PDB file of C-alpha atoms and ligand atoms in Angstrom:
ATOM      1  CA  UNK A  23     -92.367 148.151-107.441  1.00 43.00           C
ATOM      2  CA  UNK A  24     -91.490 148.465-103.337  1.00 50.00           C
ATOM      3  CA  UNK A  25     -88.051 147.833-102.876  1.00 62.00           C
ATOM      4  CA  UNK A  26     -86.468 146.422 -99.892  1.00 62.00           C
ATOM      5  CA  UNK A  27     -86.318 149.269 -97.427  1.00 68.00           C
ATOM      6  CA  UNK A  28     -89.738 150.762 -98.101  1.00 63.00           C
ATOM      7  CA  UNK A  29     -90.788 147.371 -97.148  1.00 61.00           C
ATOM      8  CA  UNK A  30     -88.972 147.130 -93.838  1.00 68.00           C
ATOM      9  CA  UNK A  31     -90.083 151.073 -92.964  1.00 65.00           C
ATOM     10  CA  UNK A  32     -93.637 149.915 -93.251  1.00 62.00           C
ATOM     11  CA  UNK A  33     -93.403 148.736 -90.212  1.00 67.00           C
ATOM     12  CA  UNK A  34     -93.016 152.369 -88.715  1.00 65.00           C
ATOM     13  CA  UNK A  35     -97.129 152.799 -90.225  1.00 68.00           C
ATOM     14  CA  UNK A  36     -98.170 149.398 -88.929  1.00 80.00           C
ATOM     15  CA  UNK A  37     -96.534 149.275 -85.651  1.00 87.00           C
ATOM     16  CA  UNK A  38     -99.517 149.304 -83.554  1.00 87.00           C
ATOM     17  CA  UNK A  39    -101.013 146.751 -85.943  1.00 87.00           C
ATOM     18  CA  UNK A  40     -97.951 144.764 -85.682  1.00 88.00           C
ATOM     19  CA  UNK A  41     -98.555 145.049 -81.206  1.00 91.00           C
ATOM     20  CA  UNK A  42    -101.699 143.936 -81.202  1.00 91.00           C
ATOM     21  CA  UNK A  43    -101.298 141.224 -84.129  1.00 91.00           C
ATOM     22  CA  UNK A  44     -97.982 139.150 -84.562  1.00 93.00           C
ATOM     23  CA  UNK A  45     -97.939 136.093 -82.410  1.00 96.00           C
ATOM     24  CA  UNK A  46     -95.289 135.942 -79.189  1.00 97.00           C
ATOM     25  CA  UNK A  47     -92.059 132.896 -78.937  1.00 98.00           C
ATOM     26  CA  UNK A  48     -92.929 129.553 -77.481  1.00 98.00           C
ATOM     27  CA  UNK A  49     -91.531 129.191 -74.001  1.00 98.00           C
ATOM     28  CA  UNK A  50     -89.791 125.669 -75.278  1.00 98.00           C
ATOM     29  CA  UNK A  51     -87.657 127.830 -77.823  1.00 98.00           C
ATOM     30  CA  UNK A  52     -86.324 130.460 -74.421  1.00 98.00           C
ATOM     31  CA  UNK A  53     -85.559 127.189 -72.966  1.00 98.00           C
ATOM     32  CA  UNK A  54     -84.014 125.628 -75.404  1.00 98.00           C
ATOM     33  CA  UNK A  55     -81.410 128.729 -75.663  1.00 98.00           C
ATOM     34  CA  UNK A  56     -81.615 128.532 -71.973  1.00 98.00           C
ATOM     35  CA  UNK A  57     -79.824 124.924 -71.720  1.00 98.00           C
ATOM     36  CA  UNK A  58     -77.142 126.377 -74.631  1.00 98.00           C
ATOM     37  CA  UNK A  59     -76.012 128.800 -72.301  1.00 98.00           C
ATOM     38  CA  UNK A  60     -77.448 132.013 -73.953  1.00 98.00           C
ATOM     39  CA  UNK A  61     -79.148 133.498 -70.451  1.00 98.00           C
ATOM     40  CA  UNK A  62     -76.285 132.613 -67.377  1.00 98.00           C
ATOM     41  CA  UNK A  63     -77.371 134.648 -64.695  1.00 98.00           C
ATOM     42  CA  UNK A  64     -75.244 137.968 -64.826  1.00 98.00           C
ATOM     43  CA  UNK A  65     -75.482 137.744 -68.457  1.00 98.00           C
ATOM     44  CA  UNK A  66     -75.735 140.865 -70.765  1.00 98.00           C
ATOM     45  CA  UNK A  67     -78.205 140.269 -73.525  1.00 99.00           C
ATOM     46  CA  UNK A  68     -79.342 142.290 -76.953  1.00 99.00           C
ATOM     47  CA  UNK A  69     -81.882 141.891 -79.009  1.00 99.00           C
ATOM     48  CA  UNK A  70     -81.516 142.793 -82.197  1.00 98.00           C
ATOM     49  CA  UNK A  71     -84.266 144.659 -84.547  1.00 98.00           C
ATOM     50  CA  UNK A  72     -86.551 144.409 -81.732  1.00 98.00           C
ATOM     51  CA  UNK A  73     -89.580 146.121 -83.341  1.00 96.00           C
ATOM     52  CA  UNK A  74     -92.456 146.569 -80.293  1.00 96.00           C
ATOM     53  CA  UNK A  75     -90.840 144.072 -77.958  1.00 98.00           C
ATOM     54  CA  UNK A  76     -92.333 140.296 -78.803  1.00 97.00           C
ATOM     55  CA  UNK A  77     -89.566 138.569 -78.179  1.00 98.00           C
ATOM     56  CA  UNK A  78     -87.764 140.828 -75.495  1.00 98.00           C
ATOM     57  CA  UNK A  79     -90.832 141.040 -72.982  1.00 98.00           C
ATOM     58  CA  UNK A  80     -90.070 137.127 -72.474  1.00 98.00           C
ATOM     59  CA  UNK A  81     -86.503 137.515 -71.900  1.00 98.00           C
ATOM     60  CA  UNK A  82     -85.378 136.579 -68.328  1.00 98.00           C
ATOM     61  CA  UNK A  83     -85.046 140.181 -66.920  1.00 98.00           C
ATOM     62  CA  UNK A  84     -84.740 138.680 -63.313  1.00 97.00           C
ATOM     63  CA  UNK A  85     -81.196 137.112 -64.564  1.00 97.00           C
ATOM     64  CA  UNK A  86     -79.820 139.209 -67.212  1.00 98.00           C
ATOM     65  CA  UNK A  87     -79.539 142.651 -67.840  1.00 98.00           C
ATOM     66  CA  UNK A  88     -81.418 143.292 -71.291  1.00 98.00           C
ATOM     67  CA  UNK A  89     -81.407 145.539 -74.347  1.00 98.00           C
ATOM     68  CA  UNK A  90     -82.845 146.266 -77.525  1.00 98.00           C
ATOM     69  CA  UNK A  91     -82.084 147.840 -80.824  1.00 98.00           C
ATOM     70  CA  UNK A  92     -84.691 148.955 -83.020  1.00 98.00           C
ATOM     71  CA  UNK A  93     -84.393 151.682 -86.416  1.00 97.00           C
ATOM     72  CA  UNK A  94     -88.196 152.521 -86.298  1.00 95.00           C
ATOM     73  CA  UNK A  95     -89.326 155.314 -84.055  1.00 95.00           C
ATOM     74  CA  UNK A  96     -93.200 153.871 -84.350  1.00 93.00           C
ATOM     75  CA  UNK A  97     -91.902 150.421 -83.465  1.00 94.00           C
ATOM     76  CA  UNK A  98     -89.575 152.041 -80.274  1.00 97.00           C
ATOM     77  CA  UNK A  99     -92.546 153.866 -79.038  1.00 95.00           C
ATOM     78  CA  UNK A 100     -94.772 150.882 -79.162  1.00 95.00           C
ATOM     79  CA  UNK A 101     -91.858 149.353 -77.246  1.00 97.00           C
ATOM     80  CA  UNK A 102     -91.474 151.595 -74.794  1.00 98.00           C
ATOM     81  CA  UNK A 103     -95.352 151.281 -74.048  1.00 97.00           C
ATOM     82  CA  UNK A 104     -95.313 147.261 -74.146  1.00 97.00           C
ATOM     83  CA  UNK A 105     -91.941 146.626 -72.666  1.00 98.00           C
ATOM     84  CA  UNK A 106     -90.977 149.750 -70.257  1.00 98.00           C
ATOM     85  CA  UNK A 107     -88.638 147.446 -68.361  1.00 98.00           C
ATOM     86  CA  UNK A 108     -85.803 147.348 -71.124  1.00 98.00           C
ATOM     87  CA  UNK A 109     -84.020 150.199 -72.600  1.00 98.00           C
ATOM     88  CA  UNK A 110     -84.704 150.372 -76.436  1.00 98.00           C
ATOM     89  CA  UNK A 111     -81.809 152.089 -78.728  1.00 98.00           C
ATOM     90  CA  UNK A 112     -81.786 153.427 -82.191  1.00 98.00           C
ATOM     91  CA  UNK A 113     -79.617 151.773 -84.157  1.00 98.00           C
ATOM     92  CA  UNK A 114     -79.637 148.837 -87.131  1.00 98.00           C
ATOM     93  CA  UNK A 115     -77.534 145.417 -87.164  1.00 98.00           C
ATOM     94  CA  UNK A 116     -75.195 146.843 -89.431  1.00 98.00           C
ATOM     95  CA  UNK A 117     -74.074 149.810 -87.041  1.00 98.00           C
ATOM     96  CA  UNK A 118     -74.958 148.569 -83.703  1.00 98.00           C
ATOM     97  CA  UNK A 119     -75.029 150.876 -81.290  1.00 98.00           C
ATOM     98  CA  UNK A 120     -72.705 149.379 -78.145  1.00 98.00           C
ATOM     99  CA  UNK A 121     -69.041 149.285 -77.710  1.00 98.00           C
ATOM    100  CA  UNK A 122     -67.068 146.467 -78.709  1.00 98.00           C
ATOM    101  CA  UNK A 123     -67.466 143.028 -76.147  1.00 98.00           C
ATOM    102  CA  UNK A 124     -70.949 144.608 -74.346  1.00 98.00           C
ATOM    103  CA  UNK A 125     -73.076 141.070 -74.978  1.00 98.00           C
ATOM    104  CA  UNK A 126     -72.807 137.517 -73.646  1.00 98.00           C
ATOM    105  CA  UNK A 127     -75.996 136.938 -76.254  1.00 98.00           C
ATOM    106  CA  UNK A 128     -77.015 138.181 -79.440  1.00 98.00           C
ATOM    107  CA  UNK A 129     -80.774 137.218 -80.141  1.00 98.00           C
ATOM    108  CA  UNK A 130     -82.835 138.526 -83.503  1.00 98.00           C
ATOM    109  CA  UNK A 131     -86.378 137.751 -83.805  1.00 98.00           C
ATOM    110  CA  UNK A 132     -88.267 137.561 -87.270  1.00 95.00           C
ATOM    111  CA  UNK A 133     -85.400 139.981 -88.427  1.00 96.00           C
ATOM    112  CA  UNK A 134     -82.199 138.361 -89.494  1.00 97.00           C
ATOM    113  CA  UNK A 135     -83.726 138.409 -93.214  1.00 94.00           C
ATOM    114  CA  UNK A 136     -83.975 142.090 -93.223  1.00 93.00           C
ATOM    115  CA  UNK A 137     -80.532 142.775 -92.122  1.00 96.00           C
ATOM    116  CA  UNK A 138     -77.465 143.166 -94.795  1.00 96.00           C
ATOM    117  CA  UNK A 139     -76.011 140.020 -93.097  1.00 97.00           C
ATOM    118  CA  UNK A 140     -72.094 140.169 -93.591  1.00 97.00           C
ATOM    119  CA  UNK A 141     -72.033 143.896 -92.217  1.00 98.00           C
ATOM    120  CA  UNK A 142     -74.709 142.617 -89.416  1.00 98.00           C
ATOM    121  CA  UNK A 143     -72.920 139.539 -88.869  1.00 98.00           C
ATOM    122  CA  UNK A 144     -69.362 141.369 -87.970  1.00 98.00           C
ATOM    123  CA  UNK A 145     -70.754 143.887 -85.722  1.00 98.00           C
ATOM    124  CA  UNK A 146     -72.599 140.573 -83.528  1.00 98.00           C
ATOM    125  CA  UNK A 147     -69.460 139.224 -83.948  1.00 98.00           C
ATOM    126  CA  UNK A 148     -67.768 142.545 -82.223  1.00 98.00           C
ATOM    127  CA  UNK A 149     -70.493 143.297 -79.411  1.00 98.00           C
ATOM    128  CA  UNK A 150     -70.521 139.535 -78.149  1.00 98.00           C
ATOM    129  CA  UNK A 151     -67.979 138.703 -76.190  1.00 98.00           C
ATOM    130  CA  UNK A 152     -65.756 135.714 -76.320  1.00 97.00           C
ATOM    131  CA  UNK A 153     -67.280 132.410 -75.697  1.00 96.00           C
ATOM    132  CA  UNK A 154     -70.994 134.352 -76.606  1.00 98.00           C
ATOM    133  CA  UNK A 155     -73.726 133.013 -78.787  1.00 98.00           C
ATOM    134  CA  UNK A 156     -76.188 134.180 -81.148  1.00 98.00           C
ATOM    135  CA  UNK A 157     -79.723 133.018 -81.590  1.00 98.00           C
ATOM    136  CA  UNK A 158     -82.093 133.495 -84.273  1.00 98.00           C
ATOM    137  CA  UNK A 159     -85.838 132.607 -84.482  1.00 98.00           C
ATOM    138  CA  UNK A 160     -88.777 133.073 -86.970  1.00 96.00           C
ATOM    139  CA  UNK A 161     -92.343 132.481 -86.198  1.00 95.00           C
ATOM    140  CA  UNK A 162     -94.227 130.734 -89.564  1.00 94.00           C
ATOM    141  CA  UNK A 163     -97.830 129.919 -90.293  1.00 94.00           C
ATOM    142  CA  UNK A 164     -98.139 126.559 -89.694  1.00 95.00           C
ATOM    143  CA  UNK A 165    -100.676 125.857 -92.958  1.00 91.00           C
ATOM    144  CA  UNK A 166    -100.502 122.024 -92.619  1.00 92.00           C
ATOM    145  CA  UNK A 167    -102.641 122.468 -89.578  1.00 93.00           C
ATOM    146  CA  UNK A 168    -106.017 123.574 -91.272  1.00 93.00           C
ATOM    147  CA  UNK A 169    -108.064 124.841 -94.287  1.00 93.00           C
ATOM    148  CA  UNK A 170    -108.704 128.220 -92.974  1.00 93.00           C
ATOM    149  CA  UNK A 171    -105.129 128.684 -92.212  1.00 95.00           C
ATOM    150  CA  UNK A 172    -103.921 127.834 -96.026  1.00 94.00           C
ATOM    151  CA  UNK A 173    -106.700 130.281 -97.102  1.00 92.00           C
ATOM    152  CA  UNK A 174    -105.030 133.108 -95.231  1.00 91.00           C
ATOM    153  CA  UNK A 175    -101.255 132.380 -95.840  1.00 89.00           C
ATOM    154  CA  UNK A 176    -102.519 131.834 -99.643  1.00 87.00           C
ATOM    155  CA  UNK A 177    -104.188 135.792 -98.956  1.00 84.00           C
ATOM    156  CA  UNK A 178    -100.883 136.898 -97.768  1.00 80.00           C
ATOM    157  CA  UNK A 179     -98.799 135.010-100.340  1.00 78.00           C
ATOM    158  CA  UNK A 180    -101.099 136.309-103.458  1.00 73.00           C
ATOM    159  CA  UNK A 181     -99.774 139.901-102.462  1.00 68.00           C
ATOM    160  CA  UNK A 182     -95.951 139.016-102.383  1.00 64.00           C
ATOM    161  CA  UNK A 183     -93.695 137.000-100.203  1.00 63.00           C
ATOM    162  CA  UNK A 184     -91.489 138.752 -97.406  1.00 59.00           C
ATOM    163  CA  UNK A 185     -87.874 137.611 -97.863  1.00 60.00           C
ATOM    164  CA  UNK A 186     -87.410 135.078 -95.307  1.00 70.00           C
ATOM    165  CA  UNK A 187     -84.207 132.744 -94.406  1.00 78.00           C
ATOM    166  CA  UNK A 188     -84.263 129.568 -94.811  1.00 84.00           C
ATOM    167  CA  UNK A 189     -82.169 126.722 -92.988  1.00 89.00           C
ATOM    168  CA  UNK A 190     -78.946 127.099 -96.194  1.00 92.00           C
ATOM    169  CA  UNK A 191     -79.295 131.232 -95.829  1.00 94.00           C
ATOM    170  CA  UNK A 192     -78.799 130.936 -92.582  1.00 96.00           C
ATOM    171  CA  UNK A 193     -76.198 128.418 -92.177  1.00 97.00           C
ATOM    172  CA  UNK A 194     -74.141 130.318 -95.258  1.00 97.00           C
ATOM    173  CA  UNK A 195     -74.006 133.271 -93.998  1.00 97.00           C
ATOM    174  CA  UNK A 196     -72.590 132.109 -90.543  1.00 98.00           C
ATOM    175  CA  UNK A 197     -70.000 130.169 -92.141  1.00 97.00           C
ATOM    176  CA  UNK A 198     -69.307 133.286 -94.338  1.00 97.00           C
ATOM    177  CA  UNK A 199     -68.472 135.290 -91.471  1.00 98.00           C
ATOM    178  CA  UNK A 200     -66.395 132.140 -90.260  1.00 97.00           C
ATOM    179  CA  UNK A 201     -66.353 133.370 -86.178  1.00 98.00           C
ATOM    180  CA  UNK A 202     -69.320 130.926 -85.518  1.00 98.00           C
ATOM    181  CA  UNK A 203     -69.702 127.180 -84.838  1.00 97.00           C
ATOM    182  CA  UNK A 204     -72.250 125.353 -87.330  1.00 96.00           C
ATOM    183  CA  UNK A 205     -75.453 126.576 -85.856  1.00 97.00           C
ATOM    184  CA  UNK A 206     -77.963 123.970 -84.314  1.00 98.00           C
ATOM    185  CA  UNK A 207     -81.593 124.421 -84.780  1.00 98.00           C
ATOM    186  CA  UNK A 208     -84.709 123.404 -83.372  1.00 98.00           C
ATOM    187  CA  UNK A 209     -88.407 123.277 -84.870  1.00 97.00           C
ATOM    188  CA  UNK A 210     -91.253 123.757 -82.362  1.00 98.00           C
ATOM    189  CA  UNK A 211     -95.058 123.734 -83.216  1.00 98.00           C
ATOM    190  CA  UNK A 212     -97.542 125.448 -81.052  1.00 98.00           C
ATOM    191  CA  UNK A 213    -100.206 127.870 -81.192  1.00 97.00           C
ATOM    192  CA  UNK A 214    -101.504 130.974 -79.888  1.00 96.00           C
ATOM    193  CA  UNK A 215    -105.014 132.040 -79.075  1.00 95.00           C
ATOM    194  CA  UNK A 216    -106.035 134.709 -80.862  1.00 95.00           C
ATOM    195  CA  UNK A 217    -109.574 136.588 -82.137  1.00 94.00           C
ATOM    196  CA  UNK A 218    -110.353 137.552 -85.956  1.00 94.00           C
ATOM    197  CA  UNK A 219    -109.514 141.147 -85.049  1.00 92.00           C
ATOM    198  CA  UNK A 220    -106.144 139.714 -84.087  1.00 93.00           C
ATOM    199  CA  UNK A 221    -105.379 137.520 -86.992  1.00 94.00           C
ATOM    200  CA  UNK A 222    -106.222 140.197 -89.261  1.00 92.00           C
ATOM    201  CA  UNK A 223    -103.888 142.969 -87.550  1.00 91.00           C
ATOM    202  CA  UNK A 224    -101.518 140.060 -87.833  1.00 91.00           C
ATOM    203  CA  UNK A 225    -102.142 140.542 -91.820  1.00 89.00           C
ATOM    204  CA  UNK A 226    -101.904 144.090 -91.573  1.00 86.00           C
ATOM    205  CA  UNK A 227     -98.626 143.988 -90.068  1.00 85.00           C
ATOM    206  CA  UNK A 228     -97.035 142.392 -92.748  1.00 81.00           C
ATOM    207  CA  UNK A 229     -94.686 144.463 -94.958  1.00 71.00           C
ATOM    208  CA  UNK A 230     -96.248 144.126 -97.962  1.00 76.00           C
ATOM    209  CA  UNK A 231     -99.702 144.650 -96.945  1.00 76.00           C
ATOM    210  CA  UNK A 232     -98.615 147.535 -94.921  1.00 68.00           C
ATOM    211  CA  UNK A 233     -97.483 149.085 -98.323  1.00 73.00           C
ATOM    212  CA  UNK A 234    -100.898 148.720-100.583  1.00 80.00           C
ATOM    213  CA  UNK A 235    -102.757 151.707-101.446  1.00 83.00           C
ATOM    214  CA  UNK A 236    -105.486 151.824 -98.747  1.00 85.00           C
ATOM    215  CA  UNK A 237    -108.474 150.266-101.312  1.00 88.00           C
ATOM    216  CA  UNK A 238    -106.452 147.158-102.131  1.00 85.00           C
ATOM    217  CA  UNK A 239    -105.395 146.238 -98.228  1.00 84.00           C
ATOM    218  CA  UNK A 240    -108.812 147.034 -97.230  1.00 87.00           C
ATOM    219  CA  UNK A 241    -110.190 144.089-100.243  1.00 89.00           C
ATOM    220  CA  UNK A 242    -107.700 141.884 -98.407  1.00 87.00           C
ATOM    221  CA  UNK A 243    -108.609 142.145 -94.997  1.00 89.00           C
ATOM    222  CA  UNK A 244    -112.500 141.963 -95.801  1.00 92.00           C
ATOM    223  CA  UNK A 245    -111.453 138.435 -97.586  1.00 92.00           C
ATOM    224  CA  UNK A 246    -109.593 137.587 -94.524  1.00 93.00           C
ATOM    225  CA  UNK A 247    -112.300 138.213 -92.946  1.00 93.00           C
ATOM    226  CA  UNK A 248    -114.729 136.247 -94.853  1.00 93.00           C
ATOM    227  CA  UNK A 249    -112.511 133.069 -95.041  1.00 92.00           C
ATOM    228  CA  UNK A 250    -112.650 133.575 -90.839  1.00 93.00           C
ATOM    229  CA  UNK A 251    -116.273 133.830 -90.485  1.00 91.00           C
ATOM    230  CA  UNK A 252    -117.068 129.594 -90.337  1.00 90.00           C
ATOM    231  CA  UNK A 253    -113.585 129.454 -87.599  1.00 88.00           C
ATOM    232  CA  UNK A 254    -115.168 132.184 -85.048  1.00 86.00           C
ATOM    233  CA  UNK A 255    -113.603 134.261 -82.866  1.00 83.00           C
ATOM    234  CA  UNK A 256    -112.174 131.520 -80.277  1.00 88.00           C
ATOM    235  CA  UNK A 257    -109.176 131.268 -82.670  1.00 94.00           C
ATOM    236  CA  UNK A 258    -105.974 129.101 -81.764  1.00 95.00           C
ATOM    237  CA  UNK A 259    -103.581 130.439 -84.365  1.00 96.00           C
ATOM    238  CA  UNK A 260    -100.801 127.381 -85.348  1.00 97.00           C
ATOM    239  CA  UNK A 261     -97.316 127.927 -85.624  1.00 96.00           C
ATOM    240  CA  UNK A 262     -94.256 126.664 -86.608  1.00 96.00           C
ATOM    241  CA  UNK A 263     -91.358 127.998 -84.762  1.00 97.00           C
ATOM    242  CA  UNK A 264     -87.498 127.263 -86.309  1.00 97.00           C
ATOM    243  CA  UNK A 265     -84.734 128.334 -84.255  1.00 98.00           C
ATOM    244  CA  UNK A 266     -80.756 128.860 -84.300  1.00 98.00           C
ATOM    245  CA  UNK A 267     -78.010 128.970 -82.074  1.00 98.00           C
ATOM    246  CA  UNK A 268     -75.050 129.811 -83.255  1.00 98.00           C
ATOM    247  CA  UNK A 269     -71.736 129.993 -80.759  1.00 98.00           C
ATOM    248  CA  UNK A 270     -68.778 132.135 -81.241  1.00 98.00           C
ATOM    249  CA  UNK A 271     -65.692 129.999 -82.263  1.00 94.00           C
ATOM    250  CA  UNK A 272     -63.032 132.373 -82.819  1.00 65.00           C
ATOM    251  CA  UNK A 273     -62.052 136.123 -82.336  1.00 55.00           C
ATOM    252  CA  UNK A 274     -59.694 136.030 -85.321  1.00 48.00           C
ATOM    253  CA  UNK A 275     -61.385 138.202 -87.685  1.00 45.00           C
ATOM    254  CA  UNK A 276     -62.299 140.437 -84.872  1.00 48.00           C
TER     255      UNK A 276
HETATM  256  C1  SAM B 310     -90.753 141.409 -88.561  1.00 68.81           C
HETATM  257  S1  SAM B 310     -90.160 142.653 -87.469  1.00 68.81           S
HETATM  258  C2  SAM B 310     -89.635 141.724 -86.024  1.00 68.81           C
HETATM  259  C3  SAM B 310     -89.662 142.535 -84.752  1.00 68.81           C
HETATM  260  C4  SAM B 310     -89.396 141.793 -83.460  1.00 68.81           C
HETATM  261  N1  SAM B 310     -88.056 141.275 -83.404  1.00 68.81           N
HETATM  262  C5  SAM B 310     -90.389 140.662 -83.236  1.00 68.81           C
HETATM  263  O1  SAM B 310     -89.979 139.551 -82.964  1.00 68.81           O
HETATM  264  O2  SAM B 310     -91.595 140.908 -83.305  1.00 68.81           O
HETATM  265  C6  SAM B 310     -88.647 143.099 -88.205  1.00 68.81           C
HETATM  266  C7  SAM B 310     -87.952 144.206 -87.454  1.00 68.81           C
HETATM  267  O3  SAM B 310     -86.627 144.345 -87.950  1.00 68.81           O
HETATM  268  C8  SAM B 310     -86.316 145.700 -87.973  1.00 68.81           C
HETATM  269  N2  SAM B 310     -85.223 145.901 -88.932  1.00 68.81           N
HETATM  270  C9  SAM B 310     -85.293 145.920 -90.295  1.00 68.81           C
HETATM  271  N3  SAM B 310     -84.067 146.138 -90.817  1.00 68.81           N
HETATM  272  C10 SAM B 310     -83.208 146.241 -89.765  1.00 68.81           C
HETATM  273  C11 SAM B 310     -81.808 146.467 -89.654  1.00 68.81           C
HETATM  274  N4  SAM B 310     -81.041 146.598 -90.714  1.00 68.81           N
HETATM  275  N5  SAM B 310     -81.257 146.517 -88.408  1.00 68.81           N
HETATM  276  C12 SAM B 310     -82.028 146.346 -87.309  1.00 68.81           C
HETATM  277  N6  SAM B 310     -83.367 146.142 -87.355  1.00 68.81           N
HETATM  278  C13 SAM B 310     -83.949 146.087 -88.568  1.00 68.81           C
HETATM  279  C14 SAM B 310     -87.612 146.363 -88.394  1.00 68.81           C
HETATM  280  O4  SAM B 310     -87.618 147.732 -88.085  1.00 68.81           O
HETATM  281  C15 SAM B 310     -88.631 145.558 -87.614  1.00 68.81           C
HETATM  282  O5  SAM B 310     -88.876 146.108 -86.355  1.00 68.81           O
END
């Protein structure tokens, strides 16, 4: 049985995998956190479990001054590659690596499920300062969309299921911490153009292929493969994007 962590340090062996495969944020989601506030110019803004960069590289460098925290050395280096722009820190949500009021913005990408969320949720709640936010956002396969794309989610989902929030997780663990406003969310569907070699590093980066015996993921990605053979190569991969912002109420607990 994997536990937990082994699952989230696969990423450190699948980190180039995860580059080249997992899909960037639609520019109506930046936006969107844009109009709440979240990128002022002059602001100071993190981004938390940053693995290789996805979401930072579309960050408004030009008005804010950026960083990211990432535990994985693999998923730093890839970073530092990808992203050269933005200083990238070791460190975890639960022991963040900043002083206390360093961040105007908090934002977590396709990582909020990994962290232990009261302990990650009171050190956001001491790096932001007052009258900050925090965003959240998780890319999801968008199977509605087409055959071939239920045939590959169903691939991924016969293996095991990475433990993603949902809308009540979410929303219960901000009230738990009780120094945010009810969050408001957004859904956004778009897609990104991709290639079979693409969709199945995108496979390969999950967790819990990343942590098969080398015989088993290599059966999976050859019946990736196969279900991809009648879509070709000129692949426009749909997605279903949900995210949160959440702004800071109160310092009381601080
Ligand atoms: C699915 S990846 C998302 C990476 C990146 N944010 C993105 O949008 O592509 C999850 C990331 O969360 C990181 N992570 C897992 N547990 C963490 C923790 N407790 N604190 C900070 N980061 C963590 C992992 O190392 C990994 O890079």
């Amino acid at each position: 049985m994997v536990d937990r962590d082994q699952l989230a340090a696969s990423f450190d062996t699948t980190a180039k995998a995860y580059e080249i495969g997992r899909p960037a944020y639609p520019e109506a989601a930046l936006d969107w956190w844009d109009e709440h506030g979240a990128f002022e110019p002059g602001h100071a803004v993190l981004d938390l479990g940053a693995g290789t960069g996805k979401l930072t590289r579309l960050l408004p460098s030009h008005a804010c001054t950026l960083a990211a925290v990432e535990p994985l050395a693999n998923m730093r280096a890839e970073f530092e590659r990808a992203v050269p722009w933005v200083p990238v820190h070791d460190g975890t949500a639960e022991a963040i690596p900043f002083p206390d009021d360093s961040f105007d913005t908090v934002v977590v990408a396709q990582a909020f499920h990994w962290f232990d969320k009261p302990r990650a949720l009171a050190e956001v709640v001491r790096v932001l300062r007052p009258g900050g936010g925090l965003g959240l956002i998780w890319n999801e396969d968008d199977e509605s969309k087409a055959e071939w794309v239920t045939a590959v989610v169903a691939e991924k989902r016969s293996l095991a299921a990475s433990p993603v929030d949902d809308d009540d997780a979410v929303r219960s663990a901000l009230a738990e911490n009780g120094n945010f406003a009810p969050p408001e969310s957004i859904e956004i569907e778009w897609t990104e153009s991709t290639t079979v070699e693409g969709v199945l590093a995108n496979v390969l980066s999950r967790s819990y292929v990343g942590s098969l015996d080398p015989e088993e993921r290599l059966a999976v990605l050859t019946r990736v493969r196969e279900t991809l053979e009648p879509v070709g190569d000129g692949i426009e991969f749909p997605y279903s994007t949900i995210v949160f912002w959440a702004p800071l109420v109160s310092a009381a607990a601080r």
